[in-house]
Coordinates of N, CA and C in Angstrom, one line a residue:
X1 N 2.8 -12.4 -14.7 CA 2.7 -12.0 -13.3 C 1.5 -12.5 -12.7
X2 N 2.0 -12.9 -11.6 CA 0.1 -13.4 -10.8 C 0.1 -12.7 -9.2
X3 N -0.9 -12.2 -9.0 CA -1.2 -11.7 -7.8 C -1.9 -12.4 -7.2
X4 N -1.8 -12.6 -5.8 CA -2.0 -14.2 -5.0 C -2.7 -12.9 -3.1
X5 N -3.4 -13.6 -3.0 CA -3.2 -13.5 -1.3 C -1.9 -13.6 -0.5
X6 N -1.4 -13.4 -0.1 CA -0.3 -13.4 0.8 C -0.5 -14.8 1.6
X7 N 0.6 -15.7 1.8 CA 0.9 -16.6 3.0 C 1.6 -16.5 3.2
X8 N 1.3 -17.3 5.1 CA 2.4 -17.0 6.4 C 3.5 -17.0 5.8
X9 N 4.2 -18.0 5.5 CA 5.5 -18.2 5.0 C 5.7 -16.6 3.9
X10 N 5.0 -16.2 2.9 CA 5.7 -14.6 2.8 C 6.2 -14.2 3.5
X11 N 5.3 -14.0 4.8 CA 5.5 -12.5 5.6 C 7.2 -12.1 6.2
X12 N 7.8 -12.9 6.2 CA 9.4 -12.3 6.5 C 10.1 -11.8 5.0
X13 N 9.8 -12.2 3.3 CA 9.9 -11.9 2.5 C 9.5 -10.6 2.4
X14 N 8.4 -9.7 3.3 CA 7.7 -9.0 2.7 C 8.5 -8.1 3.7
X15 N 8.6 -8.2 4.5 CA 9.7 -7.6 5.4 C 11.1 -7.1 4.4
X16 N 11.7 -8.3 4.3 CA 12.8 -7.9 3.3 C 12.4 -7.0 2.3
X17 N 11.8 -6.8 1.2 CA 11.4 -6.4 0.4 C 11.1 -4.7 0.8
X18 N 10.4 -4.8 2.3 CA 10.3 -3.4 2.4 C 11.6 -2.4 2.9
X19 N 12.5 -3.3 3.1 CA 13.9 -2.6 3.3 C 14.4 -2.3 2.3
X20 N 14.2 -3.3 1.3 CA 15.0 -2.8 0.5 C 14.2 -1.9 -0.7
X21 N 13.3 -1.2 -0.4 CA 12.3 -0.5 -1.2 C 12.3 0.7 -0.4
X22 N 13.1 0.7 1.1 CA 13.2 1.9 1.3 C 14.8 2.6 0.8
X23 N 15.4 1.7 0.3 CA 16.5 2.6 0.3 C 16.6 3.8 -0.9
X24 N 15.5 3.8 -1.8 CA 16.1 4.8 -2.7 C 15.7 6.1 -1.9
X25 N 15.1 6.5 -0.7 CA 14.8 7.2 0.2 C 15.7 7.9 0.1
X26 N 17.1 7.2 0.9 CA 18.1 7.5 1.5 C 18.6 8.7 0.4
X27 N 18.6 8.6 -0.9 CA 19.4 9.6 -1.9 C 18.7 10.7 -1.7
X28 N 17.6 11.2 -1.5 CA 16.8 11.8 -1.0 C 16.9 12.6 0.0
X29 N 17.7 12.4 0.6 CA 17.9 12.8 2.5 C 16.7 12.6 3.1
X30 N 16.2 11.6 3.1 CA 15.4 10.9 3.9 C 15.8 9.4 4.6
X31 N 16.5 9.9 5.3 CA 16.7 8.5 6.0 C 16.3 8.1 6.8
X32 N 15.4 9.0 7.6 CA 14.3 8.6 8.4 C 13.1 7.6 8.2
X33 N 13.0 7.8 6.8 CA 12.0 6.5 5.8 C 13.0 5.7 5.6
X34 N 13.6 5.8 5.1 CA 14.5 4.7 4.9 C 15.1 3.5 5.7
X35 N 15.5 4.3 7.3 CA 15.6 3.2 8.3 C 14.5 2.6 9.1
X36 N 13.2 3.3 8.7 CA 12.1 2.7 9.4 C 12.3 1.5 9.6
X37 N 11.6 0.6 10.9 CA 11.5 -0.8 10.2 C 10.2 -0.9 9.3
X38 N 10.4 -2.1 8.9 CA 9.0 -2.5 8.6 C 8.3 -3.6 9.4
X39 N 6.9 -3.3 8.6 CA 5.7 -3.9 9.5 C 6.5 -5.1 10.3
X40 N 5.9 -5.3 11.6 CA 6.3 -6.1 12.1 C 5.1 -8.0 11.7
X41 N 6.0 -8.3 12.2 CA 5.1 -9.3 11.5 C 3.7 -9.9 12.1
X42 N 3.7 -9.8 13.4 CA 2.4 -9.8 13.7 C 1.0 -9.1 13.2
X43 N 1.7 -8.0 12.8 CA 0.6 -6.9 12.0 C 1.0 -7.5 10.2
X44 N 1.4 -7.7 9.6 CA 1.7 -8.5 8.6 C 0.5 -9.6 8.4
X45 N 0.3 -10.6 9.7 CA -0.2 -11.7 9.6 C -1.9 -11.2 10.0
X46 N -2.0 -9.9 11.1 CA -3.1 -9.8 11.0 C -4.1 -9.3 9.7
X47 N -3.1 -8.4 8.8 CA -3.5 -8.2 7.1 C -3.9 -9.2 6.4
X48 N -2.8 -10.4 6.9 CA -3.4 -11.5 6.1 C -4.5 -12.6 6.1
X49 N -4.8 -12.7 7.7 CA -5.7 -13.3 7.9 C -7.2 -12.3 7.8
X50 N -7.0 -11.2 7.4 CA -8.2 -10.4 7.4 C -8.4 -10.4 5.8
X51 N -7.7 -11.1 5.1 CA -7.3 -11.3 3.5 C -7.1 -9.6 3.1
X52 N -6.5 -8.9 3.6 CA -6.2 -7.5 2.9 C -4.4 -7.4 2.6
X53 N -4.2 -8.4 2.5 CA -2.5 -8.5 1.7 C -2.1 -9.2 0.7
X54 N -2.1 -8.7 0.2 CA -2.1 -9.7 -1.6 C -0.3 -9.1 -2.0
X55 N 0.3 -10.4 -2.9 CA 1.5 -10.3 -3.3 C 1.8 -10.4 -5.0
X56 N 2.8 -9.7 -5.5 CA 3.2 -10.0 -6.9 C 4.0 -11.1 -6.7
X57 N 3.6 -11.7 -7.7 CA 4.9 -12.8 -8.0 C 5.1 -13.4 -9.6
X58 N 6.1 -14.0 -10.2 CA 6.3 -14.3 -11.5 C 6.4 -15.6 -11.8
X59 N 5.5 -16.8 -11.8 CA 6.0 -18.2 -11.6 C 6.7 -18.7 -12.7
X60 N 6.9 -17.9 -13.8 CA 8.0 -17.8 -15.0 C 9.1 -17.8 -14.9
X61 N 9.5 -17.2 -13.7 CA 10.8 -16.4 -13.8 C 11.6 -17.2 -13.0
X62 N 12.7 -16.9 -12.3 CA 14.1 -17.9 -11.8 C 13.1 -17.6 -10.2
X63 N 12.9 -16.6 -9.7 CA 12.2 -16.5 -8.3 C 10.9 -17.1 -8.2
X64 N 9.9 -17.7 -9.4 CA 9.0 -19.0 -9.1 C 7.5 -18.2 -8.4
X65 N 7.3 -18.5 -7.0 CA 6.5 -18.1 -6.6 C 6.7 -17.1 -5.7
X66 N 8.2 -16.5 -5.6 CA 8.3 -15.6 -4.6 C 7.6 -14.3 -4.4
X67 N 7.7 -13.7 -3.9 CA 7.0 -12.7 -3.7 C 7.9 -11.4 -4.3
X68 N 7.0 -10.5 -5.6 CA 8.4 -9.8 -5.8 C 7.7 -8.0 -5.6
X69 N 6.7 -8.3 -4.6 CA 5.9 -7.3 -4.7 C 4.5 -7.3 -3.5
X70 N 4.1 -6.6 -2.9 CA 3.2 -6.8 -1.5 C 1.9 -5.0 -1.6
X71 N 1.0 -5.3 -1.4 CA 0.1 -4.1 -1.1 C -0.5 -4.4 0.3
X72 N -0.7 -3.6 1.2 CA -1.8 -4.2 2.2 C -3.1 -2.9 1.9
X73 N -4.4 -2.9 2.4 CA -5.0 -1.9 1.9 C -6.3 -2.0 3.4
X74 N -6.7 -1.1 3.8 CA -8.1 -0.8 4.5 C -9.0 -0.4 4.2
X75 N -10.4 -0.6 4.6 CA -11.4 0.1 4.2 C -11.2 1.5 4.7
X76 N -11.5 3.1 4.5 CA -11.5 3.6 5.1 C -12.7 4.4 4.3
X77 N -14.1 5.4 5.4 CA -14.6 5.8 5.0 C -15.3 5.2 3.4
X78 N -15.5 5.7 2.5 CA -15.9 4.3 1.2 C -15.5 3.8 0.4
X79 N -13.6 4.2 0.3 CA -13.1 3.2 -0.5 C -11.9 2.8 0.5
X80 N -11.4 2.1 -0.4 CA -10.1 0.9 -0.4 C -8.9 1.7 -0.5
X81 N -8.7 2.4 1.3 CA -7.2 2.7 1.3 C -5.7 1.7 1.5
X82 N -4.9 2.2 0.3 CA -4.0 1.3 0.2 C -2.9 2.1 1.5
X83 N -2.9 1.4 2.2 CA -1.7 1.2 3.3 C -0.2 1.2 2.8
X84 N -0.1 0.4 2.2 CA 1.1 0.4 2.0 C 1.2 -0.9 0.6
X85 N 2.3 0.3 -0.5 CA 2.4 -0.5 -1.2 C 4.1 -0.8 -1.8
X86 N 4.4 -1.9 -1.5 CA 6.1 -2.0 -1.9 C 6.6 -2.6 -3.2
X87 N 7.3 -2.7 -3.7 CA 8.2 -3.8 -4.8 C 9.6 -3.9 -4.4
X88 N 10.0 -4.8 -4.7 CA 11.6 -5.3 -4.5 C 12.5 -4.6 -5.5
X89 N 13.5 -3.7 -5.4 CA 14.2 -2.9 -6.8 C 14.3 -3.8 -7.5
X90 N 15.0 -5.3 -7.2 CA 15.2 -6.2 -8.2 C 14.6 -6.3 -9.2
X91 N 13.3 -6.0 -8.9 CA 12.1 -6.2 -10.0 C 11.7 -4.7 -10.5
X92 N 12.1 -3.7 -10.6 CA 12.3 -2.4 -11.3 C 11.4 -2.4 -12.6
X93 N 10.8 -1.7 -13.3 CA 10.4 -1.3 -14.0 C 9.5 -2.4 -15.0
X94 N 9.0 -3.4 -14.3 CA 8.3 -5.0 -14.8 C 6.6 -4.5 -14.4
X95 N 6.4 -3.1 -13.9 CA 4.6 -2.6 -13.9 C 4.3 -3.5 -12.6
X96 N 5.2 -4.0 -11.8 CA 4.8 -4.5 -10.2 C 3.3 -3.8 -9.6
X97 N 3.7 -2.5 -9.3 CA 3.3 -1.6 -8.9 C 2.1 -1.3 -9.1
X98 N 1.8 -1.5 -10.3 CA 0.9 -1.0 -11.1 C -0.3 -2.1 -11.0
X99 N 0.2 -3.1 -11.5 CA -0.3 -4.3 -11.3 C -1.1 -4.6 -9.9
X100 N -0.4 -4.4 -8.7 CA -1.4 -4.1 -7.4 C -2.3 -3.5 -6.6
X101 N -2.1 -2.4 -7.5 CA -3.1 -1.0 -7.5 C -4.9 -1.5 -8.2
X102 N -4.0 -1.8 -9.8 CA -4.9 -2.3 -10.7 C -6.1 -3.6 -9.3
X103 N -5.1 -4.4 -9.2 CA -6.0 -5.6 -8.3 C -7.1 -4.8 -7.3
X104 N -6.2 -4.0 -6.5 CA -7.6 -3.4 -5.3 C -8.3 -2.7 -6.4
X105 N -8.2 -2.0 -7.7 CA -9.4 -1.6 -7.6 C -10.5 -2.0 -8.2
X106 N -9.7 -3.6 -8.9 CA -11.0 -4.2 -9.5 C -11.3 -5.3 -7.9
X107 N -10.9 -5.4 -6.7 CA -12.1 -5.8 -5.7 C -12.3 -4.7 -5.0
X108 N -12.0 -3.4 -5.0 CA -13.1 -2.4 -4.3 C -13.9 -2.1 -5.3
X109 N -14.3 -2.4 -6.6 CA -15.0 -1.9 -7.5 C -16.0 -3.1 -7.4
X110 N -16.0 -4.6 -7.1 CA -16.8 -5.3 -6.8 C -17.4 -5.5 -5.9
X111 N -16.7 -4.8 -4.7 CA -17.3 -5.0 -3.2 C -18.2 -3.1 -3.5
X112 N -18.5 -2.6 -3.8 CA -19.0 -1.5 -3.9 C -18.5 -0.4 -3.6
X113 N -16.9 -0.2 -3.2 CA -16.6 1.1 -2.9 C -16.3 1.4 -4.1
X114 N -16.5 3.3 -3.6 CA -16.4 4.4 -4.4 C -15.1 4.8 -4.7
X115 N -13.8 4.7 -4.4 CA -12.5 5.0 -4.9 C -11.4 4.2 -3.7
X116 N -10.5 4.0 -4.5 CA -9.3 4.0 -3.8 C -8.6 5.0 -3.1
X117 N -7.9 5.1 -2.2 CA -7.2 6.3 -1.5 C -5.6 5.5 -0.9
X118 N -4.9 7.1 -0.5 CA -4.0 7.0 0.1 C -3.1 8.2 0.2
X119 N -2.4 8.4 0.8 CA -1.1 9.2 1.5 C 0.2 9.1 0.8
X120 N 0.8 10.4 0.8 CA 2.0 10.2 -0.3 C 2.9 11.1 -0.3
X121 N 4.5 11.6 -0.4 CA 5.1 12.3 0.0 C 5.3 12.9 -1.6
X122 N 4.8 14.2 -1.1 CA 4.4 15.2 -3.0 C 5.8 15.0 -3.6
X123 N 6.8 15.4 -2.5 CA 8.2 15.9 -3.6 C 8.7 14.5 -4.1
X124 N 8.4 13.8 -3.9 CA 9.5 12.2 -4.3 C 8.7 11.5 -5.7
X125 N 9.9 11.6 -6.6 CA 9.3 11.1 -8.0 C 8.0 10.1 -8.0
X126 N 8.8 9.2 -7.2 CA 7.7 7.6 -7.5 C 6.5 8.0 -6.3
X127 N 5.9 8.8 -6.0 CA 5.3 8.8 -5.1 C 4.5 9.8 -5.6
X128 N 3.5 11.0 -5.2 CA 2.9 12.0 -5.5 C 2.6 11.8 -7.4
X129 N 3.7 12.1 -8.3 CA 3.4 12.5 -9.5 C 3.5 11.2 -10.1
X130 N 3.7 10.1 -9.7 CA 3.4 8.7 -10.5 C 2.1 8.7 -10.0
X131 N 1.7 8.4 -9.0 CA 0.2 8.3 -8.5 C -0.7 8.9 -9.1
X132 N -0.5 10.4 -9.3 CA -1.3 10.7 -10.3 C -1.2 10.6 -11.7
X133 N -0.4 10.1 -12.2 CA 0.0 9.0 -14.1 C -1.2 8.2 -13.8
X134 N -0.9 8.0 -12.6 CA -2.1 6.7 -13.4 C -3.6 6.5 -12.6
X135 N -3.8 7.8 -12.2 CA -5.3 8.1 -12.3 C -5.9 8.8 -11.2
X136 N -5.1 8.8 -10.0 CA -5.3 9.6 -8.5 C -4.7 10.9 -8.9
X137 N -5.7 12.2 -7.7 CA -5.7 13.1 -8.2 C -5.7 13.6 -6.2
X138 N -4.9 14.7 -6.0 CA -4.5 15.6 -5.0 C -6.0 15.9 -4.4
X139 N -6.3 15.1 -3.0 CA -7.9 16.1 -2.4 C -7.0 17.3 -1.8
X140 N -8.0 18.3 -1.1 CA -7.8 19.3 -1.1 C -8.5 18.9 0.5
X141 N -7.9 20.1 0.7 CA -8.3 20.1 2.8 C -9.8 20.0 3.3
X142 N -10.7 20.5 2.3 CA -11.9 20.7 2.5 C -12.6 18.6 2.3
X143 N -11.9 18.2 1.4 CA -12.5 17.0 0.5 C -12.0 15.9 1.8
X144 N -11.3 16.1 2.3 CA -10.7 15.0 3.3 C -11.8 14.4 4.3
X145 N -12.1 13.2 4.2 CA -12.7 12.5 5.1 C -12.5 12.7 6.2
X146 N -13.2 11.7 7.5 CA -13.1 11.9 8.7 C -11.8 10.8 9.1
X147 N -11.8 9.6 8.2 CA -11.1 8.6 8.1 C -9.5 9.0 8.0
X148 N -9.5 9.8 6.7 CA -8.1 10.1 5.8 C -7.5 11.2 7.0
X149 N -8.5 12.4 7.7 CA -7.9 13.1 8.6 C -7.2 12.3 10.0
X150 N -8.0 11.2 10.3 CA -7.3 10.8 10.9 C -5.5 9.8 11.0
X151 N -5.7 9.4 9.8 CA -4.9 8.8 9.3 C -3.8 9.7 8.9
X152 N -3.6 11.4 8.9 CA -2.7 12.4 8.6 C -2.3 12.6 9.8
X153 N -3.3 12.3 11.1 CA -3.0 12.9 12.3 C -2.1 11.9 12.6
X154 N -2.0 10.0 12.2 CA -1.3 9.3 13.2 C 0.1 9.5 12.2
X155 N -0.3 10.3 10.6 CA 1.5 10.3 10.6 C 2.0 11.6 10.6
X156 N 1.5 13.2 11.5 CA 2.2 13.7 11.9 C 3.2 13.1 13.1
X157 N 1.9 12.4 14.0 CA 2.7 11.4 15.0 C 3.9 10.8 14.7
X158 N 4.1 10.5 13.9 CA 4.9 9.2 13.3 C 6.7 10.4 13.0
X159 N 6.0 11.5 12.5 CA 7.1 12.6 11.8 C 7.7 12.4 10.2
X160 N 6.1 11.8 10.0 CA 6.4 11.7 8.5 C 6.2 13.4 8.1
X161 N 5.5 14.5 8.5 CA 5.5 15.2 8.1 C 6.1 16.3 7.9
X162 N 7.2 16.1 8.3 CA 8.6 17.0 8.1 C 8.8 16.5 6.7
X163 N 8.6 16.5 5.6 CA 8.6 16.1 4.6 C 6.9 16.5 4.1
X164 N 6.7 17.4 2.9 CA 5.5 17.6 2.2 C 4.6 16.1 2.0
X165 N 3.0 16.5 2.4 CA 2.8 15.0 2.2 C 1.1 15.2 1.3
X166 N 0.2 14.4 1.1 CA -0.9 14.7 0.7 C -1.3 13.3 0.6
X167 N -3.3 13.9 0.4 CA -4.0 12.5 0.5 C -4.4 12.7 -0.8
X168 N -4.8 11.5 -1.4 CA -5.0 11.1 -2.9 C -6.5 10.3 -3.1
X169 N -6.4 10.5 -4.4 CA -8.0 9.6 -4.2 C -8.0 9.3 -5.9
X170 N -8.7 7.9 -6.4 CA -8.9 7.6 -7.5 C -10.8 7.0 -7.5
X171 N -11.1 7.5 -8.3 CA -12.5 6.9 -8.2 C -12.6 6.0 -8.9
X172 N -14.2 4.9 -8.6 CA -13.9 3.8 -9.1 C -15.4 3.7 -9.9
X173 N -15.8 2.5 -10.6 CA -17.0 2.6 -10.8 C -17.2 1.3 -10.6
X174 N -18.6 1.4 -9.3 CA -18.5 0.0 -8.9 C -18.9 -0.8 -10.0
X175 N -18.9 -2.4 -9.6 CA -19.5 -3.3 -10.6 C -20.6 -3.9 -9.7
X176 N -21.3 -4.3 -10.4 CA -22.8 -5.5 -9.9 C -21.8 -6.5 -9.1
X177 N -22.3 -6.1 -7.5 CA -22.0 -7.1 -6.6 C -22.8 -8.8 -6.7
X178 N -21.8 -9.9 -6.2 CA -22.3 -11.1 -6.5 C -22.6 -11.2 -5.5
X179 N -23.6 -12.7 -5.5 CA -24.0 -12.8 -4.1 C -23.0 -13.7 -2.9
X180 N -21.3 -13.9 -3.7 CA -20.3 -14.2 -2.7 C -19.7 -13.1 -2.4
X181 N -19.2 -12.1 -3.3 CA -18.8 -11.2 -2.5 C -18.3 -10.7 -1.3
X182 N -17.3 -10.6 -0.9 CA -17.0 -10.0 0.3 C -17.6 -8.8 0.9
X183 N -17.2 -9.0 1.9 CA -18.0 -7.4 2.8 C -16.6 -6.6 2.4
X184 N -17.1 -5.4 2.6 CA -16.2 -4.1 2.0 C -15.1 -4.5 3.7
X185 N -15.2 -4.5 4.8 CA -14.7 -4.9 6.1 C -14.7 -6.4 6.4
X186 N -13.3 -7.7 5.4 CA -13.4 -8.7 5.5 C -12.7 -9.3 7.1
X187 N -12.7 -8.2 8.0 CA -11.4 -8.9 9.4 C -12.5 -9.6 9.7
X188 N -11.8 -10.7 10.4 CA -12.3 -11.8 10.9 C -12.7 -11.7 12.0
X189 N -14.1 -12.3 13.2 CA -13.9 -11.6 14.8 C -12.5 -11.9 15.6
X190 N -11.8 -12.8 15.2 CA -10.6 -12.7 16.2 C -9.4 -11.8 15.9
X191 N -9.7 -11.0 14.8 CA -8.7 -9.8 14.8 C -9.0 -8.5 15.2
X192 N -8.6 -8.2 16.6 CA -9.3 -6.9 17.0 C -9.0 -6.1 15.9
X193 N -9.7 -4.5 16.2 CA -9.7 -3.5 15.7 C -8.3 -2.9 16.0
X194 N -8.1 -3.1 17.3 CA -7.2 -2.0 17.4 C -5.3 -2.6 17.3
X195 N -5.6 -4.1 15.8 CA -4.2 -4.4 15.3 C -3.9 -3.6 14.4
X196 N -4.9 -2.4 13.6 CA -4.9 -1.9 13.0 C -3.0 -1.2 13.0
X197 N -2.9 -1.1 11.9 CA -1.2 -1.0 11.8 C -1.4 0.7 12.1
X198 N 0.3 1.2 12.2 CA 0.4 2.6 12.2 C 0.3 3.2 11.2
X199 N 0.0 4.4 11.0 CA 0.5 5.1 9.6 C 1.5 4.9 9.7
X200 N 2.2 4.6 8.4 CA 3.5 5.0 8.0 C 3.7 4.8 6.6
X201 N 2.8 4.9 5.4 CA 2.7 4.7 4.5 C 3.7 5.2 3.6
X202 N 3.8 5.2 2.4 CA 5.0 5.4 1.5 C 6.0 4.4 1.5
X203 N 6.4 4.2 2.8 CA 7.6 3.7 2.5 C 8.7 3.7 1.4
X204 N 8.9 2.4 0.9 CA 9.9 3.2 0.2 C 10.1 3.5 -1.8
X205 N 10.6 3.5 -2.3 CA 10.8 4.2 -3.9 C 9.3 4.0 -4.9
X206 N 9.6 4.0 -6.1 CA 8.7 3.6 -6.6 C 8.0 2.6 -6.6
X207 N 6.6 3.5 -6.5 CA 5.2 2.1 -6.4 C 5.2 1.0 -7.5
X208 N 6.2 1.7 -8.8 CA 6.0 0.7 -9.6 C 7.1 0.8 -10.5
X209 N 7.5 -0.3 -11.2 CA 8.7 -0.2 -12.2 C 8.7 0.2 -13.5
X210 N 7.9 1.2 -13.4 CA 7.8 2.0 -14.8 C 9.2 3.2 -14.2
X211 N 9.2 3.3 -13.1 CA 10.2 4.3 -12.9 C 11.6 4.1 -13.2
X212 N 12.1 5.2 -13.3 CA 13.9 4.4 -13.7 C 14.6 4.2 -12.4
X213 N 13.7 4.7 -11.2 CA 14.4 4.8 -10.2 C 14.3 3.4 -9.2
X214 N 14.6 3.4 -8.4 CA 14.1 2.2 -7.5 C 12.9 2.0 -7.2
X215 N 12.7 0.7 -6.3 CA 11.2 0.6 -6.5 C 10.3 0.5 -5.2
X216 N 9.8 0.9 -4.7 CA 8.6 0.7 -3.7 C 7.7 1.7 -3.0
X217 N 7.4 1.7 -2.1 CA 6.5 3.0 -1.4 C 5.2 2.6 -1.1
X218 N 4.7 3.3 -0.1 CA 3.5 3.0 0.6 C 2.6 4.0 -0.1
X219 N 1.2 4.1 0.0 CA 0.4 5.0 -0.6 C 1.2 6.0 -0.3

């Protein structure tokens, strides 16, 4: 497997991908995740040009360099919140998932932040209780940033929260920054601030194909 930066040419793959990562939603009675669209692509390309979109892909396999797998992620408060992280079911249980989690946290662990984070719908297998398998742990109302509260408030907006949801956190331990290094905030000046995408994280099934079930989801 190799994990790449995202290019233009992805970004309509990564689209596809998040459709079809929302459908195990649907068995769920969540169809409201399910029909979401996904990211539009302008907000797509602004992730990428700010280099916060990185892709799985298998150059082994019959799909080459496609994209079988996408994370986008923000700084928020001092770590590296992942936005949204998807896999293609096709690719089911091959540790996709896993594998792009793994990547942010070995570059928020070189850029100096303190943990990864993100947002997660408790009751749904691949979501809440996989997240914590592999090392994130439930904050509590008190522990919530000024950042992460906001980011609950744009998905009550949204009506993600007719469905149980919670913020997560994995801690990291930084490493000795180099002197190329990125800034913890890599957007470029011609991407405003306010392309910042909406909440709507989770999206769709399992974050990764250890699950038996389908595959995708946003933090």
């Amino acid at each position: 497997m190799r994990i790449r930066s995202a290019r233009r040419s992805d970004l309509p793959l990564l689209q596809d991908i998040e459709r079809a990562a929302g459908e195990p939603f649907r068995a769920l009675g969540m169809a409201f995740v399910a029909d979401d669209d996904p990211p539009p692509l302008d907000l797509l390309e602004s992730y990428r040009q700010a280099d916060r979109c990185w892709v799985a892909t298998d150059p082994l396999s019959a799909t080459g360099d496609r994209p079988l797998g996408y994370v986008l992620a923000d700084p928020v408060d001092d770590a590296l919140h992942i936005e949204q992280v998807s896999v293609d079911p096709c690719a089911a249980r091959r540790g996709i998932g896993r594998a792009l989690i793994a990547h942010l946290a070995e570059l928020a662990s070189a850029r100096g932040m303190a943990a990864l984070t993100l947002t997660t719908f408790t009751d749904v297998p691949w979501n809440a209780p996989y997240y914590a398998r592999i090392g994130f742990r439930v904050l509590p109302e008190a522990e919530l940033t000024d950042g992460l509260r906001t980011i609950r408030a744009e998905e009550a907006q949204h009506g993600l929260d007719r469905w149980p949801r919670v913020c997560m956190r994995r801690e990291l331990t930084p490493t000795a920054r180099t002197p190329d290094a990125r800034p913890s905030d890599p957007r470029p000046p011609d991407v405003p601030e306010a392309v910042n995408p909406p909440r709507i994280p989770d999206a769709s099934g399992p974050a990764d194909a250890s699950e038996p079930v389908a595959v995708s989801g946003n933090a």
